[in-house]
mmCIF file of C-alpha atoms in Angstrom:
data_model
loop_
_atom_site.group_PDB
_atom_site.id
_atom_site.type_symbol
_atom_site.label_atom_id
_atom_site.label_comp_id
_atom_site.label_asym_id
_atom_site.label_seq_id
_atom_site.Cartn_x
_atom_site.Cartn_y
_atom_site.Cartn_z
ATOM 1 C CA MET A 1145 157.206 -121.401 130.322
ATOM 2 C CA ASN A 1146 159.513 -122.543 133.085
ATOM 3 C CA LEU A 1147 163.080 -121.228 132.977
ATOM 4 C CA VAL A 1148 166.277 -122.522 134.507
ATOM 5 C CA ILE A 1149 169.239 -120.144 134.603
ATOM 6 C CA VAL A 1150 172.669 -121.865 134.649
ATOM 7 C CA LEU A 1151 175.681 -119.853 135.797
ATOM 8 C CA VAL A 1152 178.935 -121.655 135.082
ATOM 9 C CA GLU A 1153 182.348 -120.467 136.149
ATOM 10 C CA LYS A 1154 184.927 -120.231 133.373
ATOM 11 C CA THR A 1155 188.202 -119.324 134.978
ATOM 12 C CA SER A 1156 191.613 -120.863 135.402
ATOM 13 C CA SER A 1157 190.590 -121.699 138.983
ATOM 14 C CA ILE A 1158 187.849 -124.200 138.218
ATOM 15 C CA ASN A 1159 188.173 -127.885 137.351
ATOM 16 C CA LYS A 1160 186.814 -127.517 133.884
ATOM 17 C CA GLU A 1161 186.452 -131.286 133.266
ATOM 18 C CA ILE A 1162 184.055 -131.700 136.147
ATOM 19 C CA ALA A 1163 182.270 -128.406 135.464
ATOM 20 C CA LEU A 1164 181.722 -129.498 131.908
ATOM 21 C CA ARG A 1165 180.266 -132.849 132.887
ATOM 22 C CA ILE A 1166 177.880 -131.240 135.250
ATOM 23 C CA LEU A 1167 176.844 -128.570 132.836
ATOM 24 C CA GLU A 1168 176.242 -131.395 130.282
ATOM 25 C CA SER A 1169 174.107 -133.252 132.727
ATOM 26 C CA LEU A 1170 172.172 -130.128 133.714
ATOM 27 C CA LEU A 1171 171.371 -129.262 130.099
ATOM 28 C CA SER A 1172 170.258 -132.782 129.368
ATOM 29 C CA LEU A 1173 167.907 -132.865 132.435
ATOM 30 C CA ILE A 1174 166.473 -129.436 131.556
ATOM 31 C CA LYS A 1175 165.852 -130.464 128.017
ATOM 32 C CA SER A 1176 164.031 -133.598 129.028
ATOM 33 C CA SER A 1177 161.960 -131.653 131.619
ATOM 34 C CA GLY A 1178 160.708 -129.345 128.818
ATOM 35 C CA ALA A 1179 161.963 -126.259 130.616
ATOM 36 C CA TRP A 1180 163.741 -123.362 128.888
ATOM 37 C CA VAL A 1181 167.328 -122.601 129.753
ATOM 38 C CA SER A 1182 169.597 -119.564 129.834
ATOM 39 C CA VAL A 1183 173.341 -119.870 130.255
ATOM 40 C CA ILE A 1184 175.817 -117.362 131.604
ATOM 41 C CA PHE A 1185 179.563 -117.944 131.808
ATOM 42 C CA TYR A 1186 181.378 -115.966 134.472
ATOM 43 C CA GLY A 1187 184.824 -115.177 135.936
ATOM 44 C CA ASP A 1188 186.117 -111.590 136.328
ATOM 45 C CA ARG A 1189 183.128 -110.806 134.081
ATOM 46 C CA ALA A 1190 179.775 -112.404 133.472
ATOM 47 C CA VAL A 1191 178.788 -113.034 129.831
ATOM 48 C CA PRO A 1192 175.355 -114.239 128.789
ATOM 49 C CA VAL A 1193 175.812 -116.862 126.102
ATOM 50 C CA LEU A 1194 172.280 -118.104 125.713
ATOM 51 C CA ASP A 1195 169.107 -116.112 126.408
ATOM 52 C CA PRO A 1196 166.020 -118.114 127.430
ATOM 53 C CA SER A 1197 165.552 -120.854 124.809
ATOM 54 C CA ASP A 1198 164.099 -124.379 124.421
ATOM 55 C CA ASN A 1199 166.282 -124.849 121.345
ATOM 56 C CA PHE A 1200 169.802 -125.546 122.679
ATOM 57 C CA SER A 1201 172.383 -127.999 121.564
ATOM 58 C CA LYS A 1202 175.791 -129.522 122.215
ATOM 59 C CA GLU A 1203 177.300 -126.357 120.786
ATOM 60 C CA LEU A 1204 177.007 -124.856 124.249
ATOM 61 C CA ILE A 1205 179.250 -127.601 125.609
ATOM 62 C CA GLU A 1206 181.727 -127.043 122.826
ATOM 63 C CA LEU A 1207 181.538 -123.287 123.460
ATOM 64 C CA TYR A 1208 182.447 -123.927 127.179
ATOM 65 C CA GLU A 1209 185.315 -126.023 126.116
ATOM 66 C CA SER A 1210 186.692 -123.644 123.509
ATOM 67 C CA ALA A 1211 185.990 -120.270 125.175
ATOM 68 C CA PRO A 1212 188.907 -118.364 126.722
ATOM 69 C CA ASP A 1213 188.980 -118.168 130.511
ATOM 70 C CA LEU A 1214 187.281 -115.079 131.897
ATOM 71 C CA GLY A 1215 190.167 -114.337 134.161
ATOM 72 C CA LYS A 1216 191.321 -116.142 137.283
ATOM 73 C CA SER A 1217 188.871 -114.966 139.920
ATOM 74 C CA PRO A 1218 185.238 -115.983 139.836
ATOM 75 C CA LYS A 1219 183.158 -112.943 140.757
ATOM 76 C CA ILE A 1220 179.911 -114.693 141.703
ATOM 77 C CA GLU A 1221 178.315 -111.267 142.220
ATOM 78 C CA GLU A 1222 178.797 -110.414 138.561
ATOM 79 C CA ALA A 1223 176.985 -113.617 137.605
ATOM 80 C CA LEU A 1224 174.164 -112.973 140.037
ATOM 81 C CA GLY A 1225 173.728 -109.432 138.677
ATOM 82 C CA GLU A 1226 173.553 -110.775 135.113
ATOM 83 C CA ALA A 1227 170.912 -113.415 136.214
ATOM 84 C CA LEU A 1228 168.882 -110.740 137.961
ATOM 85 C CA GLU A 1229 168.866 -108.581 134.797
ATOM 86 C CA LEU A 1230 167.659 -111.556 132.833
ATOM 87 C CA VAL A 1231 164.843 -112.397 135.304
ATOM 88 C CA ILE A 1232 163.637 -108.804 135.167
ATOM 89 C CA GLU A 1233 163.850 -108.687 131.401
ATOM 90 C CA TYR A 1234 161.970 -111.955 130.822
ATOM 91 C CA SER A 1235 159.555 -111.838 133.809
ATOM 92 C CA TRP A 1236 156.591 -111.188 131.478
ATOM 93 C CA LYS A 1237 157.426 -114.258 129.424
ATOM 94 C CA ALA A 1238 159.015 -116.901 131.634
ATOM 95 C CA ARG A 1239 158.495 -118.102 135.184
ATOM 96 C CA ALA A 1240 162.120 -118.464 136.414
ATOM 97 C CA ILE A 1241 162.081 -121.429 138.665
ATOM 98 C CA ARG A 1242 165.749 -122.187 139.421
ATOM 99 C CA THR A 1243 169.185 -120.656 139.190
ATOM 100 C CA SER A 1244 171.986 -123.267 139.280
ATOM 101 C CA ILE A 1245 175.487 -122.012 139.918
ATOM 102 C CA ILE A 1246 178.701 -123.988 139.313
ATOM 103 C CA TRP A 1247 181.455 -122.335 141.291
ATOM 104 C CA SER A 1248 185.035 -123.069 142.356
ATOM 105 C CA ALA A 1249 184.580 -121.067 145.577
ATOM 106 C CA SER A 1250 188.309 -120.143 145.131
ATOM 107 C CA VAL A 1251 187.771 -116.402 145.879
ATOM 108 C CA LYS A 1252 185.833 -114.693 148.604
ATOM 109 C CA PRO A 1253 182.899 -112.877 147.078
ATOM 110 C CA SER A 1254 182.106 -109.265 147.723
ATOM 111 C CA ARG A 1255 179.504 -108.284 150.345
ATOM 112 C CA LEU A 1256 177.162 -107.471 147.524
ATOM 113 C CA ALA A 1257 176.933 -111.200 146.563
ATOM 114 C CA ASP A 1258 174.539 -112.124 149.455
ATOM 115 C CA SER A 1259 172.259 -109.218 148.740
ATOM 116 C CA LEU A 1260 172.136 -109.955 145.047
ATOM 117 C CA LEU A 1261 171.377 -113.649 145.751
ATOM 118 C CA GLU A 1262 168.529 -112.699 147.996
ATOM 119 C CA ALA A 1263 167.255 -110.126 145.505
ATOM 120 C CA LEU A 1264 167.340 -112.761 142.845
ATOM 121 C CA GLU A 1265 165.272 -115.226 144.927
ATOM 122 C CA LYS A 1266 162.808 -112.458 145.702
ATOM 123 C CA ALA A 1267 162.364 -111.962 141.960
ATOM 124 C CA GLY A 1268 161.436 -115.594 141.530
ATOM 125 C CA PRO A 1269 163.950 -118.371 141.046
ATOM 126 C CA LYS A 1270 165.352 -120.574 143.843
ATOM 127 C CA VAL A 1271 169.150 -120.458 143.870
ATOM 128 C CA SER A 1272 171.362 -123.591 144.236
ATOM 129 C CA VAL A 1273 175.125 -123.344 144.302
ATOM 130 C CA LEU A 1274 177.562 -126.264 143.707
ATOM 131 C CA ALA A 1275 181.070 -125.667 144.920
ATOM 132 C CA LEU A 1276 183.486 -127.874 143.072
ATOM 133 C CA ARG A 1277 185.473 -128.731 146.222
ATOM 134 C CA THR A 1278 185.009 -131.281 149.025
ATOM 135 C CA SER A 1279 184.709 -128.740 151.844
ATOM 136 C CA LEU A 1280 183.707 -125.114 152.059
ATOM 137 C CA PRO A 1281 186.371 -122.442 152.749
ATOM 138 C CA GLY A 1282 186.368 -120.728 156.133
ATOM 139 C CA TRP A 1283 185.341 -117.385 154.782
ATOM 140 C CA ILE A 1284 181.964 -118.770 153.630
ATOM 141 C CA LYS A 1285 180.629 -118.180 157.179
ATOM 142 C CA HIS A 1286 180.685 -114.455 156.358
ATOM 143 C CA HIS A 1287 178.314 -115.105 153.449
ATOM 144 C CA GLN A 1288 175.345 -116.771 155.165
ATOM 145 C CA ALA A 1289 172.995 -116.475 152.197
ATOM 146 C CA ILE A 1290 175.444 -118.194 149.909
ATOM 147 C CA MET A 1291 176.457 -120.771 152.467
ATOM 148 C CA ALA A 1292 172.874 -121.785 153.045
ATOM 149 C CA ARG A 1293 172.439 -122.666 149.377
ATOM 150 C CA THR A 1294 175.769 -124.235 148.658
ATOM 151 C CA LYS A 1295 176.482 -127.924 148.289
ATOM 152 C CA VAL A 1296 179.999 -129.296 148.002
ATOM 153 C CA LEU A 1297 181.076 -131.963 145.607
ATOM 154 C CA ARG A 1298 181.714 -135.361 147.146
ATOM 155 C CA PRO A 1299 184.665 -137.390 145.811
ATOM 156 C CA ASN A 1300 183.582 -139.677 142.932
ATOM 157 C CA ALA A 1301 180.133 -138.160 142.827
ATOM 158 C CA ASN A 1302 178.035 -139.022 139.721
ATOM 159 C CA PRO A 1303 177.677 -135.759 137.682
ATOM 160 C CA PHE A 1304 174.156 -136.684 136.667
ATOM 161 C CA ARG A 1305 173.070 -137.188 140.269
ATOM 162 C CA VAL A 1306 174.759 -133.956 141.268
ATOM 163 C CA ALA A 1307 172.911 -132.134 138.465
ATOM 164 C CA GLU A 1308 169.638 -133.715 139.598
ATOM 165 C CA SER A 1309 170.158 -132.493 143.119
ATOM 166 C CA LEU A 1310 170.971 -128.997 141.858
ATOM 167 C CA LEU A 1311 167.754 -128.862 139.818
ATOM 168 C CA PHE A 1312 165.214 -130.731 141.918
ATOM 169 C CA GLU A 1313 166.158 -130.694 145.619
ATOM 170 C CA SER A 1314 164.599 -127.941 147.638
ATOM 171 C CA MET B 555 162.616 -105.121 103.200
ATOM 172 C CA LEU B 556 163.482 -103.502 106.515
ATOM 173 C CA GLU B 557 159.905 -103.531 107.830
ATOM 174 C CA ASN B 558 159.905 -104.648 111.462
ATOM 175 C CA LYS B 559 163.698 -105.139 111.534
ATOM 176 C CA GLY B 560 165.532 -104.204 114.702
ATOM 177 C CA VAL B 561 168.799 -102.512 114.004
ATOM 178 C CA SER B 562 171.363 -102.092 116.773
ATOM 179 C CA PHE B 563 174.248 -99.660 116.017
ATOM 180 C CA VAL B 564 177.337 -100.261 118.117
ATOM 181 C CA ILE B 565 179.914 -97.551 117.806
ATOM 182 C CA ASP B 566 183.600 -97.441 118.959
ATOM 183 C CA ILE B 567 184.405 -94.270 120.899
ATOM 184 C CA SER B 568 187.950 -95.167 121.875
ATOM 185 C CA LEU B 569 190.633 -92.500 121.748
ATOM 186 C CA SER B 570 191.856 -93.702 118.281
ATOM 187 C CA MET B 571 188.417 -92.832 116.910
ATOM 188 C CA GLY B 572 189.264 -89.230 117.636
ATOM 189 C CA LYS B 573 191.914 -89.126 114.895
ATOM 190 C CA PRO B 574 191.221 -88.535 111.196
ATOM 191 C CA TYR B 575 191.596 -91.270 108.576
ATOM 192 C CA GLY B 576 191.536 -90.476 104.854
ATOM 193 C CA ASP B 577 188.374 -88.523 104.245
ATOM 194 C CA LEU B 578 186.947 -89.457 107.601
ATOM 195 C CA VAL B 579 187.390 -85.924 108.917
ATOM 196 C CA PRO B 580 187.645 -84.040 111.196
ATOM 197 C CA ASN B 581 187.994 -87.401 112.879
ATOM 198 C CA LYS B 582 186.698 -90.984 112.465
ATOM 199 C CA LEU B 583 184.064 -90.692 115.194
ATOM 200 C CA THR B 584 182.434 -87.481 113.831
ATOM 201 C CA ALA B 585 182.400 -88.869 110.256
ATOM 202 C CA VAL B 586 180.898 -92.173 111.469
ATOM 203 C CA LEU B 587 178.144 -90.360 113.444
ATOM 204 C CA GLU B 588 177.180 -88.331 110.371
ATOM 205 C CA VAL B 589 176.956 -91.383 108.125
ATOM 206 C CA VAL B 590 175.046 -93.388 110.751
ATOM 207 C CA ALA B 591 172.603 -90.572 111.187
ATOM 208 C CA PHE B 592 171.849 -90.748 107.514
ATOM 209 C CA ALA B 593 171.679 -94.584 107.434
ATOM 210 C CA GLY B 594 169.456 -94.545 110.482
ATOM 211 C CA ARG B 595 167.017 -92.168 108.829
ATOM 212 C CA ARG B 596 166.879 -94.365 105.737
ATOM 213 C CA ALA B 597 166.281 -97.469 107.894
ATOM 214 C CA LEU B 598 163.534 -95.711 109.839
ATOM 215 C CA GLU B 599 161.827 -94.545 106.650
ATOM 216 C CA ARG B 600 161.764 -98.180 105.543
ATOM 217 C CA GLY B 601 160.022 -99.343 108.725
ATOM 218 C CA ALA B 602 162.932 -100.518 110.914
ATOM 219 C CA SER B 603 163.600 -99.654 114.576
ATOM 220 C CA VAL B 604 167.016 -98.435 115.537
ATOM 221 C CA GLY B 605 169.047 -98.444 118.779
ATOM 222 C CA LEU B 606 172.423 -97.248 119.813
ATOM 223 C CA VAL B 607 175.234 -98.487 121.954
ATOM 224 C CA VAL B 608 178.758 -96.938 122.305
ATOM 225 C CA PHE B 609 181.818 -98.573 123.812
ATOM 226 C CA HIS B 610 185.299 -97.681 125.027
ATOM 227 C CA GLU B 611 186.612 -99.601 128.038
ATOM 228 C CA ASN B 612 183.017 -100.340 128.873
ATOM 229 C CA ALA B 613 179.808 -100.452 126.783
ATOM 230 C CA VAL B 614 177.036 -97.926 127.314
ATOM 231 C CA PRO B 615 173.529 -98.395 125.876
ATOM 232 C CA ILE B 616 172.550 -94.885 124.775
ATOM 233 C CA LEU B 617 169.183 -95.591 123.108
ATOM 234 C CA PRO B 618 166.789 -98.580 123.222
ATOM 235 C CA LEU B 619 165.077 -99.498 119.975
ATOM 236 C CA THR B 620 162.967 -96.692 118.663
ATOM 237 C CA ARG B 621 161.107 -95.617 115.535
ATOM 238 C CA SER B 622 161.735 -91.951 116.242
ATOM 239 C CA TYR B 623 164.362 -90.219 114.119
ATOM 240 C CA GLY B 624 164.385 -87.319 116.571
ATOM 241 C CA ASP B 625 165.294 -89.587 119.447
ATOM 242 C CA PHE B 626 167.928 -91.275 117.323
ATOM 243 C CA VAL B 627 169.552 -87.993 116.331
ATOM 244 C CA ARG B 628 169.436 -86.694 119.942
ATOM 245 C CA ALA B 629 171.210 -89.951 121.094
ATOM 246 C CA LEU B 630 173.848 -89.522 118.441
ATOM 247 C CA SER B 631 174.382 -85.878 119.456
ATOM 248 C CA VAL B 632 175.432 -86.807 122.999
ATOM 249 C CA VAL B 633 178.291 -88.847 121.625
ATOM 250 C CA THR B 634 180.906 -86.205 121.392
ATOM 251 C CA LYS B 635 183.986 -87.428 123.162
ATOM 252 C CA THR B 636 186.474 -90.310 122.923
ATOM 253 C CA TYR B 637 187.776 -92.277 125.887
ATOM 254 C CA GLU B 638 190.466 -94.722 126.986
ATOM 255 C CA GLY B 639 190.147 -98.430 126.129
ATOM 256 C CA SER B 640 188.273 -100.345 123.489
ATOM 257 C CA SER B 641 186.049 -103.231 124.354
ATOM 258 C CA LEU B 642 184.209 -104.361 121.247
ATOM 259 C CA GLY B 643 183.030 -107.583 123.042
ATOM 260 C CA ASP B 644 181.141 -105.492 125.638
ATOM 261 C CA GLY B 645 179.642 -103.392 122.883
ATOM 262 C CA LEU B 646 178.420 -106.503 121.054
ATOM 263 C CA VAL B 647 176.826 -107.965 124.199
ATOM 264 C CA TRP B 648 174.930 -104.710 124.828
ATOM 265 C CA GLY B 649 174.043 -104.447 121.172
ATOM 266 C CA VAL B 650 172.386 -107.873 121.493
ATOM 267 C CA LYS B 651 170.753 -107.017 124.784
ATOM 268 C CA ILE B 652 168.909 -103.952 123.353
ATOM 269 C CA LEU B 653 167.394 -106.254 120.687
ATOM 270 C CA ARG B 654 166.205 -108.749 123.262
ATOM 271 C CA GLN B 655 162.491 -107.911 123.225
ATOM 272 C CA HIS B 656 162.281 -107.165 119.502
ATOM 273 C CA ARG B 657 160.016 -109.680 117.739
ATOM 274 C CA GLY B 658 161.196 -109.199 114.120
ATOM 275 C CA PRO B 659 164.568 -109.936 112.428
ATOM 276 C CA LYS B 660 167.497 -108.489 114.309
ATOM 277 C CA VAL B 661 170.629 -106.801 112.878
ATOM 278 C CA LEU B 662 173.699 -105.569 114.775
ATOM 279 C CA ILE B 663 176.139 -103.269 113.010
ATOM 280 C CA ALA B 664 179.359 -102.514 114.858
ATOM 281 C CA ILE B 665 181.707 -99.801 113.633
ATOM 282 C CA THR B 666 185.207 -99.805 114.967
ATOM 283 C CA ASP B 667 188.822 -99.130 113.964
ATOM 284 C CA GLY B 668 189.982 -102.346 115.728
ATOM 285 C CA GLU B 669 192.704 -102.218 118.399
ATOM 286 C CA ILE B 670 190.607 -104.002 120.920
ATOM 287 C CA THR B 671 192.234 -103.630 124.311
ATOM 288 C CA ARG B 672 189.983 -105.350 126.863
ATOM 289 C CA GLY B 673 186.597 -106.660 127.778
ATOM 290 C CA VAL B 674 184.497 -109.659 126.995
ATOM 291 C CA PRO B 675 186.193 -112.096 124.552
ATOM 292 C CA LEU B 676 184.806 -111.555 121.000
ATOM 293 C CA SER B 677 184.202 -115.258 120.557
ATOM 294 C CA LEU B 678 181.772 -115.320 123.472
ATOM 295 C CA ALA B 679 180.050 -112.080 122.486
ATOM 296 C CA LEU B 680 179.569 -113.441 118.915
ATOM 297 C CA ALA B 681 178.282 -116.751 120.288
ATOM 298 C CA PHE B 682 175.686 -114.807 122.254
ATOM 299 C CA ALA B 683 174.752 -112.886 119.147
ATOM 300 C CA LYS B 684 174.418 -116.046 117.118
ATOM 301 C CA ASN B 685 172.356 -117.818 119.794
ATOM 302 C CA SER B 686 170.139 -114.805 119.949
ATOM 303 C CA LYS B 687 169.664 -114.943 116.151
ATOM 304 C CA VAL B 688 171.164 -111.548 115.657
ATOM 305 C CA ASP B 689 172.712 -110.998 112.191
ATOM 306 C CA THR B 690 176.036 -109.373 113.189
ATOM 307 C CA ARG B 691 178.348 -107.390 110.966
ATOM 308 C CA ILE B 692 181.473 -105.426 111.940
ATOM 309 C CA LEU B 693 182.664 -102.563 109.879
ATOM 310 C CA LEU B 694 186.377 -102.157 110.386
ATOM 311 C CA ILE B 695 187.837 -98.782 109.582
ATOM 312 C CA GLY B 696 191.375 -98.545 108.144
ATOM 313 C CA SER B 697 194.053 -101.185 108.566
ATOM 314 C CA GLY B 698 193.296 -102.312 112.094
ATOM 315 C CA THR B 699 192.956 -105.999 112.911
ATOM 316 C CA LEU B 700 190.407 -108.092 114.828
ATOM 317 C CA GLN B 701 191.429 -111.402 116.320
ATOM 318 C CA GLU B 702 188.926 -114.173 117.010
ATOM 319 C CA VAL B 703 186.453 -112.933 114.440
ATOM 320 C CA SER B 704 185.432 -114.854 111.318
ATOM 321 C CA GLN B 705 186.312 -112.671 108.387
ATOM 322 C CA GLU B 706 182.869 -113.304 106.904
ATOM 323 C CA LEU B 707 181.527 -110.998 109.589
ATOM 324 C CA VAL B 708 184.010 -108.199 108.923
ATOM 325 C CA ARG B 709 183.908 -105.630 106.146
ATOM 326 C CA ARG B 710 186.731 -103.269 105.850
ATOM 327 C CA VAL B 711 185.965 -99.596 105.106
ATOM 328 C CA GLN B 712 188.588 -97.058 104.009
ATOM 329 C CA SER B 713 186.522 -93.916 103.256
ATOM 330 C CA ARG B 714 183.228 -92.138 103.883
ATOM 331 C CA ALA B 715 181.840 -93.528 100.590
ATOM 332 C CA ASP B 716 182.871 -97.099 101.655
ATOM 333 C CA LEU B 717 181.047 -96.717 105.002
ATOM 334 C CA THR B 718 177.919 -95.214 103.335
ATOM 335 C CA LYS B 719 177.862 -97.975 100.804
ATOM 336 C CA ALA B 720 178.352 -100.728 103.416
ATOM 337 C CA LEU B 721 175.552 -99.397 105.579
ATOM 338 C CA GLU B 722 173.265 -99.031 102.616
ATOM 339 C CA GLU B 723 173.841 -102.635 101.610
ATOM 340 C CA LEU B 724 173.457 -103.943 105.128
ATOM 341 C CA LEU B 725 170.225 -102.053 105.553
ATOM 342 C CA SER B 726 168.664 -102.622 102.160
#
């Protein structure tokens, strides 16, 4: 079974309306592709909300809308660590093919983030990051592994096309 | 029937659990551990597997699911101290995680005196449990309160007999 892991930031720093539309498009595309999905919300902490499943519904969207913010600062390393734990746990059952990350890029990650991202890819899934901003912050150059996998959001971008590019572009 | 059921015990070890309450003496934690040891043995005899997580400001998985009463008692015996902070949400998340690979029905029983101070929001932890098809129950000692939790999931216990009865019913 193919598995897509979706990491979506839930902090006061992210544009939740856009994040929600992209999350909705991602889930719809994953469902129609027949893949399984796992979803992790993250901020100061990372919280798994759905373990690998092919039976997911609009409740996930409602949960994202209603859940309290997980602080102000997105710790992408926390989310990557949780995703790595998931890949290790389910490696016997699922072939993780993609990890898609929705991120405000509002806070510089710790140095651990690049190592975790590379470890995650070595364990299987390709990682794509979407920064919900029109240009990347200057500090990203200190995080080469993240930078190489991050796309920015163009103004007026179609959320469905953005989700497609996160899932299918190499 | 408990046959093939996975039971995750999630126990509060925050500082307030170090105080007595009614006949939960010499303190709530010690009394809870004694009752849980008994309930765990009954569950194992009926074919369940049991695991253990404790939480204070963080959650710590102490024992993955096992069918060994010896392992269960040894795990309970290392829980001797109480610590700062109380993060039930983290405890619930870990309680679900230790049930991940279990194939049969899954039950999580959390025992706390409330006064949650930090950690993962309960609404998210409970959503994770629900999405993982884990039947979650919270036994709330004394008059403490729990925000964000449906009262259907909470059962208040005031005494050792209450706690024993609640566990017996949940594990029957």
